[in-house]
């Protein structure tokens, strides 16, 4: 393990997105952080924002040159699974070609590239997944993220791949939220929610993913892939039940449904729970229990209403 605790120049792509914004906010406390946005301009104190569209290659190089990063965290992506299923060309353009374009613009100083991938690179048949399990994505979003992982592995030696599970946390200053805000908004308005009884994930508090990435920025270990999933395996319905109980919502609004009963137009793995022992052992990441995170999110300071979110 190499410890490098000095201040670094970091470029976070997708700083206007849910995870990217949380990364920039946290990392900028200790480092010089630049970030990119595409369609949602966002101001983050002490940081420099660049307008970059990965579908337009000419916008990438000037940003990388100006930021001159020692670490690049590539979190920008077309992360809406339904949109990826509908718009294959765009999904490949942003998630795969965009990643390759970014790598081609990286300087000769060989910065560390941390690529943010996903639990959806797995087919859901053999959970919990460790870093040595073979990816086999079911939906097009997962396929593009896997292709991007392979591009990173092929083209840039100094890399780490982080695979977070489904994320939740407080909304960003520009109103990006997670599935939690989508559920909370519906339940608070008395709207029924159809939730899968047979689809399992290991939801992870966004601050825990940020902590894992921050540790990777400062301590480079021997591994190239890290799974970052939360401490509990839960079905969608279980998540809804626990949120409703915590917030005092009517549990009868939760309508159990199986994957087979609901046609979402997108192949969905049954169980992509992650085994995150590696990041816990190598980076001392402690995962926040669900109710403790809910307390932090809805307890006041972190929460604000009126968010826009990608439900799943
Ligand atoms: N959310 C999850 O549960 C989850 C779970 C596992 C992994 N991940 C991964 O984590 C990363 C962040 O996800 P997220 O949920 O934070 O996504 P998000 O909120 O949808 O943000 C996506 C980011 O990518 C940018 N982006 C989209 N298209 C772009 C393009 N053509 N050119 C440049 N930038 C573009 C967006 O910019 P604008 O908003 O400015 O357009 C935004 O900053 C992604 O790599 C995703 O695959 C997410």
Tab-separated table of C-alpha atoms and ligand atoms in Angstrom:
chain	number	residue	atom	x	y	z
A	1	UNK	CA	0.000	0.000	0.000
A	2	UNK	CA	1.374	3.444	-0.958
A	3	UNK	CA	0.173	6.281	1.275
A	4	UNK	CA	-0.056	9.671	-0.424
A	5	UNK	CA	-1.854	12.101	1.829
A	6	UNK	CA	-0.846	15.366	0.162
A	7	UNK	CA	-3.271	17.753	-1.518
A	8	UNK	CA	-4.017	16.654	-5.081
A	9	UNK	CA	-5.498	18.051	-8.250
A	10	UNK	CA	-8.599	15.966	-8.947
A	11	UNK	CA	-10.970	16.049	-11.904
A	12	UNK	CA	-14.437	14.560	-11.307
A	13	UNK	CA	-16.512	13.996	-14.431
A	14	UNK	CA	-20.267	14.169	-13.901
A	15	UNK	CA	-20.020	16.698	-11.031
A	16	UNK	CA	-23.598	17.779	-11.764
A	17	UNK	CA	-24.885	14.239	-11.125
A	18	UNK	CA	-25.921	12.620	-7.849
A	19	UNK	CA	-22.691	10.758	-7.047
A	20	UNK	CA	-20.361	13.256	-8.775
A	21	UNK	CA	-21.747	16.183	-6.779
A	22	UNK	CA	-21.278	14.346	-3.453
A	23	UNK	CA	-17.735	13.399	-4.488
A	24	UNK	CA	-16.830	16.981	-5.403
A	25	UNK	CA	-18.325	18.415	-2.204
A	26	UNK	CA	-16.375	16.038	-0.010
A	27	UNK	CA	-13.070	15.856	-1.872
A	28	UNK	CA	-12.839	19.650	-2.205
A	29	UNK	CA	-12.376	19.880	1.581
A	30	UNK	CA	-8.871	18.388	1.175
A	31	UNK	CA	-7.999	18.658	-2.503
A	32	UNK	CA	-8.106	21.010	-5.500
A	33	UNK	CA	-11.119	19.745	-7.376
A	34	UNK	CA	-12.400	20.488	-10.872
A	35	UNK	CA	-15.537	18.890	-12.239
A	36	UNK	CA	-17.564	18.590	-15.417
A	37	UNK	CA	-21.240	19.113	-16.151
A	38	UNK	CA	-23.140	18.605	-19.404
A	39	UNK	CA	-26.738	19.855	-19.369
A	40	UNK	CA	-27.177	20.944	-15.720
A	41	UNK	CA	-24.772	23.708	-14.874
A	42	UNK	CA	-23.940	23.641	-11.187
A	43	UNK	CA	-21.759	25.899	-9.009
A	44	UNK	CA	-19.771	24.195	-6.269
A	45	UNK	CA	-17.828	26.476	-3.906
A	46	UNK	CA	-13.994	26.443	-4.233
A	47	UNK	CA	-14.176	24.233	-7.358
A	48	UNK	CA	-13.905	24.895	-11.056
A	49	UNK	CA	-16.634	23.608	-13.362
A	50	UNK	CA	-16.106	22.744	-17.028
A	51	UNK	CA	-18.805	22.214	-19.610
A	52	UNK	CA	-18.025	18.844	-21.241
A	53	UNK	CA	-20.203	16.665	-23.429
A	54	UNK	CA	-18.729	13.211	-24.035
A	55	UNK	CA	-20.629	13.030	-27.298
A	56	UNK	CA	-18.630	16.084	-28.484
A	57	UNK	CA	-14.955	15.129	-28.314
A	58	UNK	CA	-13.613	18.665	-28.783
A	59	UNK	CA	-14.879	19.700	-25.328
A	60	UNK	CA	-12.867	17.077	-23.423
A	61	UNK	CA	-9.234	17.961	-24.111
A	62	UNK	CA	-9.337	21.659	-23.087
A	63	UNK	CA	-10.917	20.651	-19.763
A	64	UNK	CA	-8.295	17.987	-19.051
A	65	UNK	CA	-5.466	20.334	-20.041
A	66	UNK	CA	-6.725	23.138	-17.810
A	67	UNK	CA	-7.471	20.875	-14.850
A	68	UNK	CA	-4.109	19.057	-15.234
A	69	UNK	CA	-5.313	16.307	-12.868
A	70	UNK	CA	-3.268	13.905	-10.765
A	71	UNK	CA	-6.443	11.873	-10.244
A	72	UNK	CA	-9.446	11.571	-12.580
A	73	UNK	CA	-12.702	10.159	-11.199
A	74	UNK	CA	-14.896	9.270	-14.158
A	75	UNK	CA	-18.467	9.295	-12.825
A	76	UNK	CA	-20.241	10.845	-15.828
A	77	UNK	CA	-22.522	8.404	-17.617
A	78	UNK	CA	-25.884	7.893	-19.172
A	79	UNK	CA	-27.102	6.164	-16.024
A	80	UNK	CA	-30.819	5.857	-16.798
A	81	UNK	CA	-31.303	2.148	-17.567
A	82	UNK	CA	-34.535	2.692	-19.513
A	83	UNK	CA	-32.970	5.399	-21.667
A	84	UNK	CA	-29.960	3.170	-22.387
A	85	UNK	CA	-32.379	0.441	-23.500
A	86	UNK	CA	-34.189	2.866	-25.831
A	87	UNK	CA	-31.149	4.724	-27.169
A	88	UNK	CA	-28.320	2.248	-27.732
A	89	UNK	CA	-26.212	4.558	-29.865
A	90	UNK	CA	-26.295	7.357	-27.313
A	91	UNK	CA	-25.576	4.926	-24.455
A	92	UNK	CA	-22.483	3.587	-26.242
A	93	UNK	CA	-21.460	7.125	-27.247
A	94	UNK	CA	-21.521	8.488	-23.691
A	95	UNK	CA	-20.566	5.440	-21.642
A	96	UNK	CA	-18.047	3.647	-23.869
A	97	UNK	CA	-16.740	5.994	-26.568
A	98	UNK	CA	-16.850	8.860	-24.062
A	99	UNK	CA	-14.634	6.889	-21.660
A	100	UNK	CA	-12.189	6.043	-24.466
A	101	UNK	CA	-12.085	9.698	-25.515
A	102	UNK	CA	-11.382	10.801	-21.964
A	103	UNK	CA	-8.509	8.315	-21.681
A	104	UNK	CA	-6.996	9.547	-24.969
A	105	UNK	CA	-6.910	13.073	-23.532
A	106	UNK	CA	-5.123	12.115	-20.300
A	107	UNK	CA	-1.663	13.670	-19.907
A	108	UNK	CA	1.722	11.933	-20.072
A	109	UNK	CA	2.016	12.364	-16.292
A	110	UNK	CA	-0.254	9.273	-16.121
A	111	UNK	CA	-2.860	10.328	-13.544
A	112	UNK	CA	-4.737	7.696	-11.566
A	113	UNK	CA	-8.073	6.988	-13.290
A	114	UNK	CA	-10.869	5.858	-10.964
A	115	UNK	CA	-13.681	4.531	-13.126
A	116	UNK	CA	-17.133	4.415	-11.516
A	117	UNK	CA	-18.878	1.289	-12.757
A	118	UNK	CA	-21.953	-0.500	-11.339
A	119	UNK	CA	-23.343	-3.666	-9.739
A	120	UNK	CA	-25.385	-4.092	-12.938
A	121	UNK	CA	-22.384	-5.620	-14.738
A	122	UNK	CA	-23.583	-8.911	-13.156
A	123	UNK	CA	-26.428	-11.138	-14.339
A	124	UNK	CA	-27.969	-11.616	-10.894
A	125	UNK	CA	-27.808	-15.409	-10.785
A	126	UNK	CA	-24.930	-15.950	-8.328
A	127	UNK	CA	-24.985	-13.211	-5.722
A	128	UNK	CA	-23.292	-12.058	-3.583
A	129	UNK	CA	-20.651	-11.023	-6.095
A	130	UNK	CA	-16.979	-10.583	-5.318
A	131	UNK	CA	-14.434	-8.773	-7.477
A	132	UNK	CA	-13.219	-12.063	-8.948
A	133	UNK	CA	-16.654	-13.048	-10.299
A	134	UNK	CA	-17.105	-12.803	-14.032
A	135	UNK	CA	-19.371	-9.946	-15.212
A	136	UNK	CA	-22.235	-10.839	-17.534
A	137	UNK	CA	-24.594	-7.866	-17.805
A	138	UNK	CA	-28.256	-8.366	-18.683
A	139	UNK	CA	-29.400	-4.899	-19.723
A	140	UNK	CA	-27.865	-2.458	-22.173
A	141	UNK	CA	-26.793	0.004	-19.488
A	142	UNK	CA	-24.851	-2.803	-17.769
A	143	UNK	CA	-23.338	-3.864	-21.080
A	144	UNK	CA	-22.037	-0.347	-21.802
A	145	UNK	CA	-20.587	-0.048	-18.292
A	146	UNK	CA	-18.809	-3.398	-18.729
A	147	UNK	CA	-17.481	-2.298	-22.128
A	148	UNK	CA	-16.181	0.877	-20.486
A	149	UNK	CA	-14.493	-1.180	-17.721
A	150	UNK	CA	-12.750	-3.215	-20.416
A	151	UNK	CA	-11.668	-0.053	-22.247
A	152	UNK	CA	-10.188	1.287	-19.007
A	153	UNK	CA	-8.364	-2.009	-18.365
A	154	UNK	CA	-7.037	-2.119	-21.933
A	155	UNK	CA	-6.053	1.525	-22.385
A	156	UNK	CA	-4.932	2.898	-18.998
A	157	UNK	CA	-2.630	0.963	-16.690
A	158	UNK	CA	-2.935	3.327	-13.727
A	159	UNK	CA	-6.587	2.663	-12.988
A	160	UNK	CA	-9.020	1.467	-10.350
A	161	UNK	CA	-12.573	0.311	-11.061
A	162	UNK	CA	-15.169	0.993	-8.361
A	163	UNK	CA	-18.506	-0.824	-8.604
A	164	UNK	CA	-21.059	0.816	-6.320
A	165	UNK	CA	-24.386	-0.843	-5.610
A	166	UNK	CA	-27.567	1.198	-5.928
A	167	UNK	CA	-26.963	4.563	-4.261
A	168	UNK	CA	-29.077	6.624	-1.926
A	169	UNK	CA	-28.529	9.815	0.029
A	170	UNK	CA	-29.540	13.433	0.372
A	171	UNK	CA	-30.276	15.379	-2.801
A	172	UNK	CA	-27.665	17.627	-4.386
A	173	UNK	CA	-27.794	21.431	-4.526
A	174	UNK	CA	-29.038	21.207	-8.118
A	175	UNK	CA	-31.844	18.826	-7.166
A	176	UNK	CA	-30.446	15.414	-8.156
A	177	UNK	CA	-31.768	12.708	-5.883
A	178	UNK	CA	-31.824	8.938	-5.641
A	179	UNK	CA	-34.532	6.261	-5.584
A	180	UNK	CA	-35.132	7.219	-1.945
A	181	UNK	CA	-36.482	10.674	-2.827
A	182	UNK	CA	-38.696	9.091	-5.498
A	183	UNK	CA	-40.170	6.658	-2.957
A	184	UNK	CA	-40.453	9.297	-0.251
A	185	UNK	CA	-42.206	11.786	-2.509
A	186	UNK	CA	-44.795	9.228	-3.651
A	187	UNK	CA	-45.510	7.883	-0.154
A	188	UNK	CA	-45.724	11.366	1.378
A	189	UNK	CA	-48.418	12.232	-1.174
A	190	UNK	CA	-50.370	9.032	-0.454
A	191	UNK	CA	-49.538	7.488	-3.841
A	192	UNK	CA	-49.287	3.685	-3.994
A	193	UNK	CA	-45.896	2.210	-4.935
A	194	UNK	CA	-45.449	-1.078	-6.783
A	195	UNK	CA	-42.229	-2.629	-5.478
A	196	UNK	CA	-40.515	-5.878	-6.426
A	197	UNK	CA	-40.554	-8.699	-3.914
A	198	UNK	CA	-37.961	-10.669	-5.879
A	199	UNK	CA	-35.296	-8.147	-6.868
A	200	UNK	CA	-32.400	-7.761	-4.454
A	201	UNK	CA	-29.628	-5.184	-4.111
A	202	UNK	CA	-27.233	-3.981	-1.424
A	203	UNK	CA	-28.196	-0.276	-1.304
A	204	UNK	CA	-25.307	1.904	-0.262
A	205	UNK	CA	-25.283	5.328	1.380
A	206	UNK	CA	-23.599	7.748	-0.995
A	207	UNK	CA	-21.298	9.037	1.777
A	208	UNK	CA	-19.861	5.522	2.145
A	209	UNK	CA	-19.019	5.403	-1.566
A	210	UNK	CA	-17.457	8.849	-1.290
A	211	UNK	CA	-15.394	7.624	1.683
A	212	UNK	CA	-14.198	4.607	-0.307
A	213	UNK	CA	-13.216	6.736	-3.304
A	214	UNK	CA	-11.521	9.307	-1.053
A	215	UNK	CA	-9.469	6.522	0.482
A	216	UNK	CA	-8.500	5.251	-2.972
A	217	UNK	CA	-7.340	8.751	-3.909
A	218	UNK	CA	-4.990	8.780	-0.930
A	219	UNK	CA	-3.940	5.148	-0.546
A	220	UNK	CA	-3.202	3.130	-3.614
A	221	UNK	CA	-3.440	-0.571	-2.875
A	222	UNK	CA	-2.647	-3.685	-4.898
A	223	UNK	CA	-6.198	-4.213	-6.201
A	224	UNK	CA	-7.717	-2.815	-9.383
A	225	UNK	CA	-11.404	-3.515	-8.685
A	226	UNK	CA	-13.458	-2.720	-5.581
A	227	UNK	CA	-17.090	-3.516	-4.830
A	228	UNK	CA	-18.849	-0.918	-2.709
A	229	UNK	CA	-22.251	-2.169	-1.594
A	230	UNK	CA	-24.145	-1.486	1.613
A	231	UNK	CA	-24.235	-3.790	4.666
A	232	UNK	CA	-27.686	-5.277	4.001
A	233	UNK	CA	-29.234	-7.222	1.139
A	234	UNK	CA	-32.762	-5.966	0.589
A	235	UNK	CA	-35.600	-6.416	-1.881
A	236	UNK	CA	-37.211	-3.289	-3.297
A	237	UNK	CA	-40.262	-4.019	-1.167
A	238	UNK	CA	-38.144	-4.332	1.976
A	239	UNK	CA	-36.556	-0.942	1.257
A	240	UNK	CA	-40.022	0.575	0.860
A	241	UNK	CA	-41.281	-1.034	4.092
A	242	UNK	CA	-38.343	0.237	6.109
A	243	UNK	CA	-38.603	3.732	4.649
A	244	UNK	CA	-42.359	3.816	5.324
A	245	UNK	CA	-41.844	2.622	8.910
A	246	UNK	CA	-39.104	5.203	9.502
A	247	UNK	CA	-41.137	8.075	8.047
A	248	UNK	CA	-44.497	6.989	9.454
A	249	UNK	CA	-46.170	6.444	6.080
A	250	UNK	CA	-49.131	4.154	5.471
A	251	UNK	CA	-47.643	0.683	4.728
A	252	UNK	CA	-50.722	-0.292	2.698
A	253	UNK	CA	-49.451	2.064	-0.035
A	254	UNK	CA	-46.742	-0.519	-0.744
A	255	UNK	CA	-47.972	-2.977	-3.378
A	256	UNK	CA	-45.863	-6.133	-3.725
A	257	UNK	CA	-45.171	-7.141	-7.306
A	258	UNK	CA	-42.864	-9.691	-8.911
A	259	UNK	CA	-40.501	-8.938	-11.770
A	260	UNK	CA	-42.557	-11.252	-13.984
A	261	UNK	CA	-45.753	-9.304	-13.266
A	262	UNK	CA	-44.285	-5.908	-14.158
A	263	UNK	CA	-42.948	-5.226	-17.626
A	264	UNK	CA	-40.402	-2.433	-17.188
A	265	UNK	CA	-39.089	-2.716	-20.730
A	266	UNK	CA	-35.604	-3.469	-19.456
A	267	UNK	CA	-34.068	-6.830	-18.461
A	268	UNK	CA	-33.524	-6.794	-14.689
A	269	UNK	CA	-31.174	-9.045	-12.751
A	270	UNK	CA	-32.741	-10.784	-9.742
A	271	UNK	CA	-29.960	-10.257	-7.255
A	272	UNK	CA	-26.829	-8.173	-7.779
A	273	UNK	CA	-25.883	-7.947	-4.112
A	274	UNK	CA	-22.210	-7.158	-3.698
A	275	UNK	CA	-19.655	-8.609	-1.336
A	276	UNK	CA	-17.640	-5.561	-0.256
A	277	UNK	CA	-15.173	-7.233	2.094
A	278	UNK	CA	-12.199	-6.161	-0.015
A	279	UNK	CA	-12.794	-2.418	0.322
A	280	UNK	CA	-13.596	-2.854	4.018
A	281	UNK	CA	-10.341	-4.686	4.639
A	282	UNK	CA	-8.061	-2.622	2.408
A	283	UNK	CA	-9.574	0.816	3.004
A	284	UNK	CA	-11.266	0.487	6.394
A	285	UNK	CA	-14.577	1.662	4.924
A	286	UNK	CA	-17.402	1.330	7.440
A	287	UNK	CA	-20.849	0.916	5.918
A	288	UNK	CA	-23.732	2.852	7.417
A	289	UNK	CA	-26.810	0.832	8.464
A	290	UNK	CA	-29.934	1.827	6.497
A	291	UNK	CA	-31.917	3.404	9.363
A	292	UNK	CA	-28.858	5.340	10.543
A	293	UNK	CA	-28.458	6.795	7.057
A	294	UNK	CA	-32.183	7.631	6.922
A	295	UNK	CA	-31.745	9.538	10.176
A	296	UNK	CA	-28.903	11.555	8.657
A	297	UNK	CA	-30.793	12.182	5.423
A	298	UNK	CA	-34.230	13.047	6.779
A	299	UNK	CA	-33.122	14.325	10.146
A	300	UNK	CA	-32.933	17.851	8.765
A	301	UNK	CA	-29.647	19.279	7.593
A	302	UNK	CA	-29.183	16.976	4.622
A	303	UNK	CA	-32.700	16.956	3.204
A	304	UNK	CA	-34.415	19.379	0.879
A	305	UNK	CA	-37.628	18.917	-1.051
A	306	UNK	CA	-38.269	19.196	-4.775
A	307	UNK	CA	-35.765	16.840	-6.320
A	308	UNK	CA	-35.375	15.249	-9.657
A	309	UNK	CA	-34.385	11.628	-9.592
A	310	UNK	CA	-33.781	8.541	-11.554
A	311	UNK	CA	-36.017	6.095	-9.651
A	312	UNK	CA	-33.910	3.004	-10.237
B	1	LIG	N1	-27.222	5.995	-9.060
B	1	LIG	C1	-26.904	4.736	-8.770
B	1	LIG	O1	-27.629	4.054	-8.025
B	1	LIG	C2	-25.630	4.135	-9.317
B	1	LIG	C3	-25.280	2.831	-8.914
B	1	LIG	C4	-24.095	2.276	-9.384
B	1	LIG	C5	-23.287	2.988	-10.230
B	1	LIG	N2	-23.641	4.243	-10.629
B	1	LIG	C6	-22.726	4.968	-11.519
B	1	LIG	O2	-22.343	6.146	-10.842
B	1	LIG	C7	-22.129	7.201	-11.760
B	1	LIG	C8	-22.982	8.386	-11.382
B	1	LIG	O3	-24.348	7.998	-11.398
B	1	LIG	P1	-25.483	9.019	-10.916
B	1	LIG	O4	-26.615	8.240	-10.409
B	1	LIG	O5	-24.855	10.058	-10.066
B	1	LIG	O6	-25.942	9.632	-12.319
B	1	LIG	P2	-26.654	10.990	-12.652
B	1	LIG	O7	-27.171	11.676	-11.427
B	1	LIG	O8	-27.606	10.688	-13.756
B	1	LIG	O9	-25.457	11.876	-13.238
B	1	LIG	C9	-24.866	11.570	-14.445
B	1	LIG	C10	-23.774	12.586	-14.722
B	1	LIG	O10	-23.240	12.304	-16.025
B	1	LIG	C11	-23.303	13.477	-16.814
B	1	LIG	N3	-23.535	13.151	-18.208
B	1	LIG	C12	-24.600	12.498	-18.747
B	1	LIG	N4	-24.482	12.475	-20.091
B	1	LIG	C13	-23.336	13.153	-20.397
B	1	LIG	C14	-22.684	13.472	-21.607
B	1	LIG	N5	-23.193	13.185	-22.813
B	1	LIG	N6	-21.513	14.157	-21.545
B	1	LIG	C15	-20.997	14.516	-20.347
B	1	LIG	N7	-21.565	14.239	-19.166
B	1	LIG	C16	-22.735	13.556	-19.197
B	1	LIG	C17	-24.468	14.280	-16.239
B	1	LIG	O11	-24.342	15.648	-16.603
B	1	LIG	P3	-25.626	16.648	-16.631
B	1	LIG	O12	-26.516	16.220	-15.494
B	1	LIG	O13	-25.021	18.004	-16.435
B	1	LIG	O14	-26.261	16.499	-17.956
B	1	LIG	C18	-24.275	14.031	-14.752
B	1	LIG	O15	-23.281	14.878	-14.254
B	1	LIG	C19	-22.446	6.629	-13.133
B	1	LIG	O16	-21.246	6.243	-13.732
B	1	LIG	C20	-23.315	5.422	-12.831
B	1	LIG	O17	-23.164	4.461	-13.849
B	1	LIG	C21	-24.798	4.837	-10.178
